[in-house]
PDB file of C-alpha atoms in Angstrom:
ATOM      1  CA  MET A   1      79.948 104.579 164.132  1.00  0.00           C
ATOM      2  CA  ASP A   2      78.305 101.540 163.049  1.00  0.00           C
ATOM      3  CA  ARG A   3      75.428 103.246 161.033  1.00  0.00           C
ATOM      4  CA  LEU A   4      78.372 105.628 159.596  1.00  0.00           C
ATOM      5  CA  ARG A   5      80.298 103.068 158.437  1.00  0.00           C
ATOM      6  CA  GLN A   6      77.148 101.367 157.076  1.00  0.00           C
ATOM      7  CA  SER A   7      76.236 104.968 155.329  1.00  0.00           C
ATOM      8  CA  MET A   8      79.493 104.808 153.763  1.00  0.00           C
ATOM      9  CA  LYS A   9      79.408 101.592 152.603  1.00  0.00           C
ATOM     10  CA  ILE A  10      76.019 102.093 151.030  1.00  0.00           C
ATOM     11  CA  ILE A  11      77.572 105.134 149.361  1.00  0.00           C
ATOM     12  CA  ALA A  12      80.816 103.140 147.757  1.00  0.00           C
ATOM     13  CA  ASP A  13      78.730 100.359 146.911  1.00  0.00           C
ATOM     14  CA  SER A  14      75.793 102.637 145.551  1.00  0.00           C
ATOM     15  CA  SER A  15      78.907 104.544 143.714  1.00  0.00           C
ATOM     16  CA  ALA A  16      80.857 101.463 142.434  1.00  0.00           C
ATOM     17  CA  GLU A  17      77.284 100.460 141.043  1.00  0.00           C
ATOM     18  CA  LEU A  18      76.744 103.885 139.695  1.00  0.00           C
ATOM     19  CA  ALA A  19      80.234 103.621 138.016  1.00  0.00           C
ATOM     20  CA  SER A  20      79.408 100.213 136.282  1.00  0.00           C
ATOM     21  CA  ARG A  21      75.874 101.701 135.145  1.00  0.00           C
ATOM     22  CA  ALA A  22      77.997 104.630 133.633  1.00  0.00           C
ATOM     23  CA  LYS A  23      80.603 102.041 131.947  1.00  0.00           C
ATOM     24  CA  ALA A  24      77.769  99.853 130.657  1.00  0.00           C
ATOM     25  CA  LEU A  25      75.962 103.051 129.354  1.00  0.00           C
ATOM     26  CA  GLU A  26      79.315 104.065 127.646  1.00  0.00           C
ATOM     27  CA  HIS A  27      79.632 100.512 126.229  1.00  0.00           C
ATOM     28  CA  GLU A  28      76.196 100.782 124.734  1.00  0.00           C
ATOM     29  CA  PHE A  29      76.403 104.536 123.541  1.00  0.00           C
ATOM     30  CA  VAL A  30      80.078 103.763 121.667  1.00  0.00           C
ATOM     31  CA  ASP A  31      78.144 100.366 120.164  1.00  0.00           C
ATOM     32  CA  LYS A  32      75.020 102.164 119.124  1.00  0.00           C
ATOM     33  CA  SER A  33      77.284 104.745 117.913  1.00  0.00           C
ATOM     34  CA  ARG A  34      79.405 102.271 115.915  1.00  0.00           C
ATOM     35  CA  THR A  35      75.956 100.750 114.337  1.00  0.00           C
ATOM     36  CA  LEU A  36      74.780 104.107 113.636  1.00  0.00           C
ATOM     37  CA  GLN A  37      78.100 105.110 111.694  1.00  0.00           C
ATOM     38  CA  ALA A  38      77.737 101.678 110.112  1.00  0.00           C
ATOM     39  CA  ARG A  39      74.364 102.414 108.993  1.00  0.00           C
ATOM     40  CA  GLU A  40      75.404 105.619 107.712  1.00  0.00           C
ATOM     41  CA  ASP A  41      78.201 104.052 105.416  1.00  0.00           C
ATOM     42  CA  ALA A  42      75.997 101.349 104.467  1.00  0.00           C
ATOM     43  CA  LEU A  43      73.405 104.248 103.277  1.00  0.00           C
ATOM     44  CA  LYS A  44      76.012 106.369 102.040  1.00  0.00           C
ATOM     45  CA  ALA A  45      77.484 102.997  99.857  1.00  0.00           C
ATOM     46  CA  LEU A  46      73.708 102.563  98.851  1.00  0.00           C
ATOM     47  CA  ALA A  47      73.447 105.845  97.401  1.00  0.00           C
ATOM     48  CA  GLU A  48      76.746 105.730  95.234  1.00  0.00           C
ATOM     49  CA  ARG A  49      75.445 102.249  93.663  1.00  0.00           C
ATOM     50  CA  VAL A  50      72.035 104.299  93.162  1.00  0.00           C
ATOM     51  CA  ARG A  51      73.897 107.126  91.419  1.00  0.00           C
ATOM     52  CA  LEU A  52      76.073 104.666  89.296  1.00  0.00           C
ATOM     53  CA  THR A  53      72.948 102.801  88.588  1.00  0.00           C
ATOM     54  CA  ASP A  54      71.449 106.059  87.285  1.00  0.00           C
ATOM     55  CA  LEU A  55      74.434 106.661  85.181  1.00  0.00           C
ATOM     56  CA  LEU A  56      74.572 103.443  83.806  1.00  0.00           C
ATOM     57  CA  LEU A  57      70.976 103.443  82.873  1.00  0.00           C
ATOM     58  CA  GLY A  58      71.494 106.908  81.367  1.00  0.00           C
ATOM     59  CA  LEU A  59      74.506 105.305  79.180  1.00  0.00           C
ATOM     60  CA  LEU A  60      72.550 102.427  78.053  1.00  0.00           C
ATOM     61  CA  GLU A  61      69.601 104.755  76.755  1.00  0.00           C
ATOM     62  CA  ARG A  62      72.482 106.541  75.092  1.00  0.00           C
ATOM     63  CA  ARG A  63      73.723 103.764  73.344  1.00  0.00           C
ATOM     64  CA  ARG A  64      70.672 102.121  72.277  1.00  0.00           C
ATOM     65  CA  ALA A  65      69.892 105.802  70.863  1.00  0.00           C
ATOM     66  CA  LEU A  66      72.966 105.806  69.175  1.00  0.00           C
ATOM     67  CA  ARG A  67      72.127 102.301  67.990  1.00  0.00           C
ATOM     68  CA  GLU A  68      68.952 103.500  66.726  1.00  0.00           C
ATOM     69  CA  GLU A  69      70.627 106.381  64.927  1.00  0.00           C
ATOM     70  CA  GLN A  70      73.275 103.919  63.574  1.00  0.00           C
ATOM     71  CA  GLU A  71      70.502 101.633  61.958  1.00  0.00           C
ATOM     72  CA  ARG A  72      68.885 104.869  60.485  1.00  0.00           C
ATOM     73  CA  LEU A  73      71.956 106.229  58.797  1.00  0.00           C
ATOM     74  CA  ASP A  74      72.752 102.458  57.460  1.00  0.00           C
ATOM     75  CA  HIS A  75      69.518 102.185  55.965  1.00  0.00           C
ATOM     76  CA  ARG A  76      69.447 105.923  54.301  1.00  0.00           C
ATOM     77  CA  LEU A  77      73.520 104.701  53.289  1.00  0.00           C
ATOM     78  CA  ALA A  78      71.815 101.602  51.363  1.00  0.00           C
ATOM     79  CA  GLU A  79      69.151 103.579  50.027  1.00  0.00           C
ATOM     80  CA  ALA A  80      71.792 106.591  48.515  1.00  0.00           C
ATOM     81  CA  GLN A  81      73.916 103.558  47.249  1.00  0.00           C
ATOM     82  CA  ASN A  82      70.956 101.629  45.564  1.00  0.00           C
ATOM     83  CA  ASN A  83      70.060 105.331  44.234  1.00  0.00           C
ATOM     84  CA  ALA A  84      73.855 105.443  42.823  1.00  0.00           C
ATOM     85  CA  LEU A  85      73.491 101.924  41.376  1.00  0.00           C
ATOM     86  CA  ARG A  86      70.293 103.503  39.227  1.00  0.00           C
ATOM     87  CA  TRP A  87      72.245 106.348  38.301  1.00  0.00           C
ATOM     88  CA  GLN A  88      74.993 104.344  37.182  1.00  0.00           C
ATOM     89  CA  GLU A  89      72.523 102.151  34.942  1.00  0.00           C
ATOM     90  CA  ASN A  90      70.678 105.129  33.574  1.00  0.00           C
ATOM     91  CA  ILE A  91      74.152 106.806  32.333  1.00  0.00           C
ATOM     92  CA  SER A  92      75.259 103.565  31.024  1.00  0.00           C
ATOM     93  CA  SER A  93      72.169 103.165  29.673  1.00  0.00           C
ATOM     94  CA  ALA A  94      71.783 106.580  28.309  1.00  0.00           C
ATOM     95  CA  GLU A  95      75.625 106.458  26.913  1.00  0.00           C
ATOM     96  CA  HIS A  96      74.513 103.367  25.022  1.00  0.00           C
ATOM     97  CA  ASP A  97      71.767 105.075  23.642  1.00  0.00           C
ATOM     98  CA  CYS A  98      74.042 107.991  22.717  1.00  0.00           C
ATOM     99  CA  ALA A  99      76.183 105.746  20.997  1.00  0.00           C
ATOM    100  CA  LEU A 100      73.561 103.965  18.671  1.00  0.00           C
ATOM    101  CA  TRP A 101      71.902 107.726  17.889  1.00  0.00           C
ATOM    102  CA  LYS A 102      75.779 108.637  17.094  1.00  0.00           C
ATOM    103  CA  GLN A 103      75.861 105.817  14.785  1.00  0.00           C
ATOM    104  CA  LEU A 104      72.846 106.241  13.100  1.00  0.00           C
ATOM    105  CA  TYR A 105      73.191 110.185  12.823  1.00  0.00           C
ATOM    106  CA  GLU A 106      76.692 109.162  10.885  1.00  0.00           C
ATOM    107  CA  GLU A 107      74.711 106.533   8.894  1.00  0.00           C
ATOM    108  CA  VAL A 108      72.338 109.545   7.729  1.00  0.00           C
ATOM    109  CA  VAL A 109      75.378 111.947   7.268  1.00  0.00           C
ATOM    110  CA  ALA A 110      76.856 108.657   5.149  1.00  0.00           C
ATOM    111  CA  HIS A 111      73.579 107.765   3.459  1.00  0.00           C
ATOM    112  CA  HIS A 112      73.042 111.833   2.707  1.00  0.00           C
ATOM    113  CA  GLN A 113      76.480 112.084   1.266  1.00  0.00           C
ATOM    114  CA  THR A 114      75.555 108.926  -0.916  1.00  0.00           C
ATOM    115  CA  LEU A 115      72.617 110.388  -2.109  1.00  0.00           C
ATOM    116  CA  ARG A 116      73.987 114.202  -2.825  1.00  0.00           C
ATOM    117  CA  ASN A 117      76.713 112.402  -4.667  1.00  0.00           C
ATOM    118  CA  ASP A 118      74.013 110.105  -6.811  1.00  0.00           C
ATOM    119  CA  ILE A 119      72.250 113.440  -7.468  1.00  0.00           C
ATOM    120  CA  ALA A 120      75.366 115.084  -8.753  1.00  0.00           C
ATOM    121  CA  SER A 121      76.368 112.392 -11.192  1.00  0.00           C
ATOM    122  CA  LEU A 122      72.902 112.000 -12.171  1.00  0.00           C
ATOM    123  CA  ARG A 123      73.232 115.765 -13.040  1.00  0.00           C
ATOM    124  CA  SER A 124      76.301 115.278 -15.137  1.00  0.00           C
TER     125      SER A 124
END
């Protein structure tokens, strides 16, 4: 009977030890699961930051390209404005030349008329 009690005590002690180990393993599993979940969450957050960084880099590249295009357009506008000023100067110069030619023409016509009148009076 003592042996039976001893065997039962050994079995009870072993069961308690196994239950304690099982509980410890369960806690370890829960801790590792939490750690793994935290790592997965951190990786997801990092992946999102990488995605956002890629988007930001794309936007910065687009902004740089737009700035370069704006500079090209500003340069072309400045050239067009300079050309317009030159054309305006040329038009003003041509208008001035036309006025001089018109004045010269009117003087020639007046002189011609004077000569005709002089010739007519000499004939009479």
